[in-house]
Amino acid sequence: MTKNGHLLIILIFSLFLAIKASFILAAENRPNFDITLILDHSYSMFQYKDGRMHEAKIAAINFIDRLDPAYSRVALIRFSDNSEINKQLGTPFVEIKNKIDSYHLDYFSQFTNLQRAIEKAKEELTSVRARPNAKKLAILLSDGNINRPKLNGRENISYAHTQTLQEADIAKEKGVVIHTIAVGGDKADRELLVAIANRTGGNNYIATSPIDLIPIYEHIANNLTNSSRGGGGSVYIIKNSSSPTPVPIPVSIDKSGAKNVNKKNNYYEMSNRAIGAINEVGQEKDIDKINQDQLEDKNDSQKALLIETYLFNYLGNSTAMIIAALIAVHIIWFFGINRKKSL
């Protein structure tokens, strides 16, 4: 083999190592996520015959199926009067999915205490099981009627809301982003859920029907990276499950969109007009364009990921085999020539 042949083999081998190193570096830069799914297990989730708990379970399981266990860990919390961790942060996901599927009306299903739900999620996301380099994310689903905790043994809705928002502030200080999901029509405490998401840098989603929960969870799964970069602060109203991408409505929690103001807690109840702003024709046109751009970006990202995966898993291995074979032939040839010369 000539000198040029030697150089060609060295060049090919160096190129292979560079490509392999780039894939490894890209994998190392991919963010890790510690995610807590918080599901409302109050009596109302089972009382109404619209299938909200059934759809919530399906949507949550579908969300888990979209996660990569190499980068994501999941915990499961249910809440009513109190809250409890059903599955601690970790994998495999099959155990978490089985637990969600087993949810049914039982002794635990009573009233609604969001403060305890957020507190339990914060505890789990800052526990010894949480990874220091992982993004902390909670996804909170509720059908509203927030009436716990009590004030001096008596039900006080204003107090319950205040305590919940204070807990959200603590979660934010711990680096926890909370996405909130309202299901159950007008009975859901939409204003409170908007405020929780807004304070922690998350998004709020409003499902006009329980069947809209699947696209909501899909949207969260497809935008995990944006969530970790603080890309929240929007309200999404999903009108029907046939829409693949929820419609974002940038909402600023301020006096202009409020009907009641609690200055002490910086909490504003959004008016129905502010929440329903999606009906404005001009805004819908702008949003359609945004959604189309987002969909195209998503498709491009998915294509790039598929190509990268194929090159890494298949072409990478094939190239390694080819290069190894060439090197082996080169070594055999080299020692063969030297042996002839020695003879």
Coordinates of C-alpha atoms in Angstrom, one line a residue:
M1 CA 0.0 0.0 0.0
T2 CA 1.2 3.4 -0.9
K3 CA 1.8 6.4 1.4
N4 CA -1.4 7.9 0.1
G5 CA -3.3 4.8 1.1
H6 CA -1.9 5.1 4.7
L7 CA -3.1 8.7 4.9
L8 CA -6.5 7.8 3.5
I9 CA -7.1 5.2 6.2
I10 CA -5.9 7.6 8.9
L11 CA -8.2 10.3 7.5
I12 CA -11.2 8.0 7.5
F13 CA -10.6 6.8 11.0
S14 CA -10.1 10.4 12.3
L15 CA -13.4 11.4 10.6
F16 CA -15.2 8.5 12.2
L17 CA -13.9 9.5 15.7
A18 CA -15.0 13.1 15.2
I19 CA -18.5 12.1 14.1
K20 CA -18.8 9.7 17.1
A21 CA -17.6 12.4 19.5
S22 CA -20.1 14.9 18.2
F23 CA -23.0 12.5 18.8
I24 CA -21.7 11.8 22.3
L25 CA -21.4 15.5 23.0
A26 CA -24.9 16.2 21.7
A27 CA -26.3 13.5 24.0
E28 CA -24.5 14.9 27.0
N29 CA -25.9 18.3 26.3
R30 CA -29.5 17.0 26.2
P31 CA -31.3 18.2 29.3
N32 CA -32.5 15.9 32.0
F33 CA -36.0 16.2 33.5
D34 CA -37.4 15.3 36.9
I35 CA -41.1 15.4 36.4
T36 CA -44.0 15.1 38.9
L37 CA -47.5 14.3 37.6
I38 CA -50.1 15.7 40.0
L39 CA -53.6 14.3 39.5
D40 CA -56.8 15.5 41.2
H41 CA -58.3 12.6 43.0
S42 CA -61.2 14.5 44.6
Y43 CA -64.8 13.2 44.6
S44 CA -65.8 15.5 41.7
M45 CA -63.3 13.9 39.4
F46 CA -65.4 10.7 39.6
Q47 CA -68.8 12.2 40.3
Y48 CA -69.4 13.8 36.9
K49 CA -70.2 11.5 34.0
D50 CA -68.2 13.3 31.4
G51 CA -65.3 10.8 31.8
R52 CA -62.8 13.4 33.1
M53 CA -60.9 10.9 35.3
H54 CA -60.9 8.3 32.6
E55 CA -59.5 10.8 30.0
A56 CA -57.0 12.2 32.5
K57 CA -55.6 8.7 33.1
I58 CA -55.3 8.0 29.4
A59 CA -53.6 11.4 28.7
A60 CA -51.1 11.0 31.6
I61 CA -50.2 7.5 30.4
N62 CA -49.8 8.8 26.9
F63 CA -47.5 11.6 28.2
I64 CA -45.3 9.1 29.9
D65 CA -45.0 7.0 26.8
R66 CA -43.5 10.1 25.0
L67 CA -40.7 10.4 27.5
D68 CA -37.2 9.0 27.2
P69 CA -36.2 7.1 30.4
A70 CA -32.6 7.9 29.6
Y71 CA -33.2 11.5 30.4
S72 CA -36.5 11.7 32.3
R73 CA -37.6 10.5 35.7
V74 CA -41.3 10.6 36.8
A75 CA -43.1 10.8 40.1
L76 CA -46.8 10.4 40.7
I77 CA -48.9 12.3 43.2
R78 CA -52.6 12.3 43.8
F79 CA -54.4 14.8 46.0
S80 CA -57.8 15.5 47.6
D81 CA -58.1 16.8 51.1
N82 CA -54.5 15.8 51.5
S83 CA -51.8 14.6 49.0
E84 CA -49.7 11.5 48.8
I85 CA -46.8 10.2 46.6
N86 CA -47.9 7.1 44.8
K87 CA -44.6 6.6 43.0
Q88 CA -41.3 8.3 43.8
L89 CA -39.1 9.8 41.1
G90 CA -37.6 7.2 38.9
T91 CA -38.0 4.5 36.3
P92 CA -39.2 2.1 35.0
F93 CA -42.3 3.9 33.8
V94 CA -44.5 0.8 33.6
E95 CA -45.0 0.9 37.3
I96 CA -46.2 4.5 37.2
K97 CA -48.6 3.8 34.3
N98 CA -50.1 0.8 36.1
K99 CA -50.7 2.9 39.2
I100 CA -52.4 5.6 37.2
D101 CA -54.6 3.0 35.5
S102 CA -55.7 1.7 38.9
Y103 CA -57.1 5.0 40.1
H104 CA -60.7 4.7 41.2
L105 CA -63.1 6.3 43.6
D106 CA -62.1 5.4 47.2
Y107 CA -61.8 6.7 50.7
F108 CA -59.1 9.2 49.6
S109 CA -61.5 11.0 47.2
Q110 CA -63.0 13.9 49.1
F111 CA -62.3 17.7 48.8
T112 CA -59.6 19.7 46.9
N113 CA -56.4 21.0 48.4
L114 CA -54.0 22.4 45.8
Q115 CA -51.6 23.8 48.5
R116 CA -50.8 20.3 49.8
A117 CA -50.5 19.0 46.2
I118 CA -47.9 21.6 45.3
E119 CA -46.1 21.1 48.6
K120 CA -45.8 17.4 48.1
A121 CA -44.5 17.9 44.5
K122 CA -41.9 20.4 45.7
E123 CA -40.7 17.9 48.4
E124 CA -40.3 15.1 45.9
L125 CA -38.5 17.3 43.3
T126 CA -36.0 18.5 45.9
S127 CA -35.5 15.1 47.6
V128 CA -32.5 12.9 47.5
R129 CA -34.0 11.2 44.5
A130 CA -33.9 14.4 42.5
R131 CA -30.9 14.9 40.2
P132 CA -28.9 18.1 40.7
N133 CA -28.6 18.6 37.0
A134 CA -32.2 17.9 36.1
K135 CA -34.9 20.4 35.3
K136 CA -37.7 20.3 37.9
L137 CA -41.2 20.2 36.3
A138 CA -44.6 19.6 37.8
I139 CA -47.8 19.0 35.8
L140 CA -50.9 19.7 37.9
L141 CA -54.4 18.7 36.7
S142 CA -57.5 19.7 38.6
D143 CA -61.2 20.2 38.0
G144 CA -61.4 23.0 40.5
N145 CA -63.6 23.7 43.5
I146 CA -60.5 24.6 45.6
N147 CA -61.8 24.6 49.3
R148 CA -58.9 23.4 51.4
P149 CA -56.9 24.1 53.5
K150 CA -59.4 25.4 56.1
L151 CA -59.0 28.5 58.3
N152 CA -59.4 27.7 62.0
G153 CA -61.4 24.6 61.1
R154 CA -63.7 26.4 58.8
E155 CA -63.9 26.4 55.0
N156 CA -62.6 29.7 53.6
I157 CA -62.1 29.8 49.8
S158 CA -60.0 33.0 49.9
Y159 CA -57.7 31.5 52.5
A160 CA -57.3 28.3 50.5
H161 CA -56.3 30.3 47.4
T162 CA -53.9 32.5 49.3
Q163 CA -52.2 29.4 50.9
T164 CA -52.0 27.8 47.5
L165 CA -50.3 30.8 45.8
Q166 CA -47.8 31.1 48.7
E167 CA -46.9 27.4 48.2
A168 CA -46.4 28.1 44.5
D169 CA -44.0 30.9 45.4
I170 CA -42.0 28.5 47.5
A171 CA -41.9 26.0 44.7
K172 CA -40.6 28.7 42.3
E173 CA -37.8 29.5 44.8
K174 CA -36.8 25.8 44.6
G175 CA -36.6 26.0 40.8
V176 CA -39.9 24.1 40.2
V177 CA -41.9 25.0 37.0
I178 CA -45.6 24.2 37.3
H179 CA -47.8 23.6 34.3
T180 CA -51.5 23.7 35.3
I181 CA -54.4 22.0 33.5
A182 CA -58.1 22.9 34.1
V183 CA -60.7 20.4 33.2
G184 CA -64.4 20.4 34.1
G185 CA -65.9 23.5 32.5
D186 CA -66.6 26.6 34.5
K187 CA -66.3 24.7 37.8
A188 CA -62.5 24.6 37.5
D189 CA -60.8 27.4 39.4
R190 CA -59.2 28.7 36.2
E191 CA -58.0 32.0 37.6
L192 CA -56.1 30.3 40.4
L193 CA -54.6 27.8 38.0
V194 CA -53.5 30.6 35.7
A195 CA -51.8 32.4 38.6
I196 CA -50.0 29.3 39.7
A197 CA -48.5 28.6 36.3
N198 CA -47.7 32.3 35.7
R199 CA -45.8 32.6 39.0
T200 CA -43.7 29.6 38.4
G201 CA -42.9 30.1 34.7
G202 CA -45.3 27.4 33.5
N203 CA -48.2 27.4 31.1
N204 CA -51.9 27.0 31.9
Y205 CA -54.1 24.8 29.8
I206 CA -57.9 24.9 29.7
A207 CA -59.6 21.7 28.4
T208 CA -63.1 22.6 27.2
S209 CA -63.8 18.9 27.2
P210 CA -62.1 15.9 28.9
I211 CA -61.1 14.5 25.5
D212 CA -58.9 17.6 25.0
L213 CA -56.5 16.4 27.7
I214 CA -54.5 14.1 25.4
P215 CA -53.4 17.0 23.0
I216 CA -52.6 19.1 26.1
Y217 CA -50.2 16.5 27.6
E218 CA -48.8 15.9 24.1
H219 CA -48.1 19.6 23.8
I220 CA -46.3 19.6 27.1
A221 CA -44.2 16.6 26.1
N222 CA -43.3 18.1 22.8
N223 CA -42.2 21.4 24.4
L224 CA -40.2 20.1 27.5
T225 CA -37.1 21.9 26.4
N226 CA -38.9 25.2 26.1
S227 CA -40.3 24.7 29.6
S228 CA -36.9 24.2 31.0
R229 CA -35.7 27.5 29.5
G230 CA -38.5 29.5 31.2
G231 CA -40.6 29.6 28.0
G232 CA -43.9 29.5 29.9
G233 CA -46.4 32.2 30.9
S234 CA -49.1 31.4 28.3
V235 CA -52.7 30.3 28.6
Y236 CA -53.9 27.7 26.1
I237 CA -57.6 27.0 25.4
I238 CA -58.1 23.7 23.6
K239 CA -61.5 23.7 21.9
N240 CA -61.5 20.2 20.5
S241 CA -59.2 17.2 20.4
S242 CA -58.8 17.3 16.6
S243 CA -56.5 20.3 16.9
P244 CA -53.0 18.9 17.1
T245 CA -51.5 22.1 18.6
P246 CA -53.2 24.0 21.4
V247 CA -53.8 27.7 20.7
P248 CA -51.7 30.0 22.9
I249 CA -53.0 33.2 24.4
P250 CA -50.3 35.3 26.0
V251 CA -51.8 36.4 29.3
S252 CA -50.4 39.0 31.7
I253 CA -51.8 38.8 35.1
D254 CA -52.5 42.5 35.7
K255 CA -55.2 44.9 36.7
S256 CA -56.4 45.4 33.1
G257 CA -57.6 41.9 32.9
A258 CA -58.8 41.5 36.4
K259 CA -62.2 41.6 38.1
N260 CA -60.9 41.1 41.6
V261 CA -57.4 42.0 42.9
N262 CA -55.6 40.7 46.0
K263 CA -52.7 43.1 46.2
K264 CA -51.1 41.3 49.2
N265 CA -50.5 38.1 47.2
N266 CA -50.2 39.7 43.8
Y267 CA -53.0 37.5 42.6
Y268 CA -55.5 38.7 40.0
E269 CA -58.7 36.9 39.0
M270 CA -58.9 37.0 35.3
S271 CA -62.2 38.1 33.7
N272 CA -64.1 35.8 31.4
R273 CA -63.4 38.3 28.6
A274 CA -59.6 37.9 29.2
I275 CA -59.8 34.1 29.3
G276 CA -62.1 34.0 26.2
A277 CA -60.0 36.3 24.1
I278 CA -59.4 33.5 21.6
N279 CA -62.7 34.4 20.0
E280 CA -61.3 37.5 18.5
V281 CA -60.9 36.9 14.8
G282 CA -57.8 39.0 14.3
Q283 CA -56.0 37.2 17.1
E284 CA -56.9 33.8 15.7
K285 CA -55.3 34.6 12.3
D286 CA -52.0 35.6 14.0
I287 CA -52.1 32.5 16.2
D288 CA -52.7 30.2 13.2
K289 CA -49.5 31.6 11.6
I290 CA -47.6 31.1 14.8
N291 CA -48.9 27.5 15.1
Q292 CA -47.9 26.8 11.5
D293 CA -44.4 28.1 12.1
Q294 CA -44.1 26.0 15.3
L295 CA -45.4 22.9 13.5
E296 CA -42.8 23.3 10.8
D297 CA -40.0 23.8 13.3
K298 CA -41.2 20.7 15.1
N299 CA -41.2 18.7 11.9
D300 CA -37.7 19.9 11.1
S301 CA -36.5 19.0 14.5
Q302 CA -38.0 15.5 14.3
K303 CA -36.4 14.9 11.0
A304 CA -33.0 16.0 12.2
L305 CA -33.4 13.7 15.3
L306 CA -34.4 10.8 13.1
I307 CA -31.4 11.3 10.9
E308 CA -29.1 11.7 13.9
T309 CA -30.4 8.5 15.5
Y310 CA -30.0 6.5 12.2
L311 CA -26.5 7.7 11.7
F312 CA -25.5 7.1 15.3
N313 CA -27.2 3.7 15.7
Y314 CA -26.7 2.2 12.3
L315 CA -24.3 4.0 10.1
G316 CA -22.0 4.5 13.1
N317 CA -21.7 0.8 13.7
S318 CA -21.4 0.0 10.0
T319 CA -18.7 2.5 9.6
A320 CA -16.8 1.2 12.5
M321 CA -16.9 -2.3 11.1
I322 CA -15.7 -1.1 7.7
I323 CA -12.9 0.9 9.2
A324 CA -11.9 -2.0 11.4
A325 CA -11.7 -4.3 8.4
L326 CA -9.6 -1.8 6.4
I327 CA -7.2 -1.4 9.3
A328 CA -7.0 -5.2 9.7
V329 CA -6.2 -5.6 5.9
H330 CA -3.6 -2.8 6.2
I331 CA -1.9 -4.5 9.2
I332 CA -1.9 -7.8 7.4
W333 CA -0.5 -6.2 4.3
F334 CA 2.1 -4.2 6.2
F335 CA 3.5 -7.3 8.1
G336 CA 3.4 -9.4 4.9
I337 CA 5.6 -6.9 3.0
N338 CA 8.0 -6.6 5.9
R339 CA 8.2 -10.4 6.1
K340 CA 9.1 -10.7 2.4
K341 CA 11.7 -8.1 2.8
S342 CA 13.3 -9.9 5.8
L343 CA 13.4 -13.1 3.7

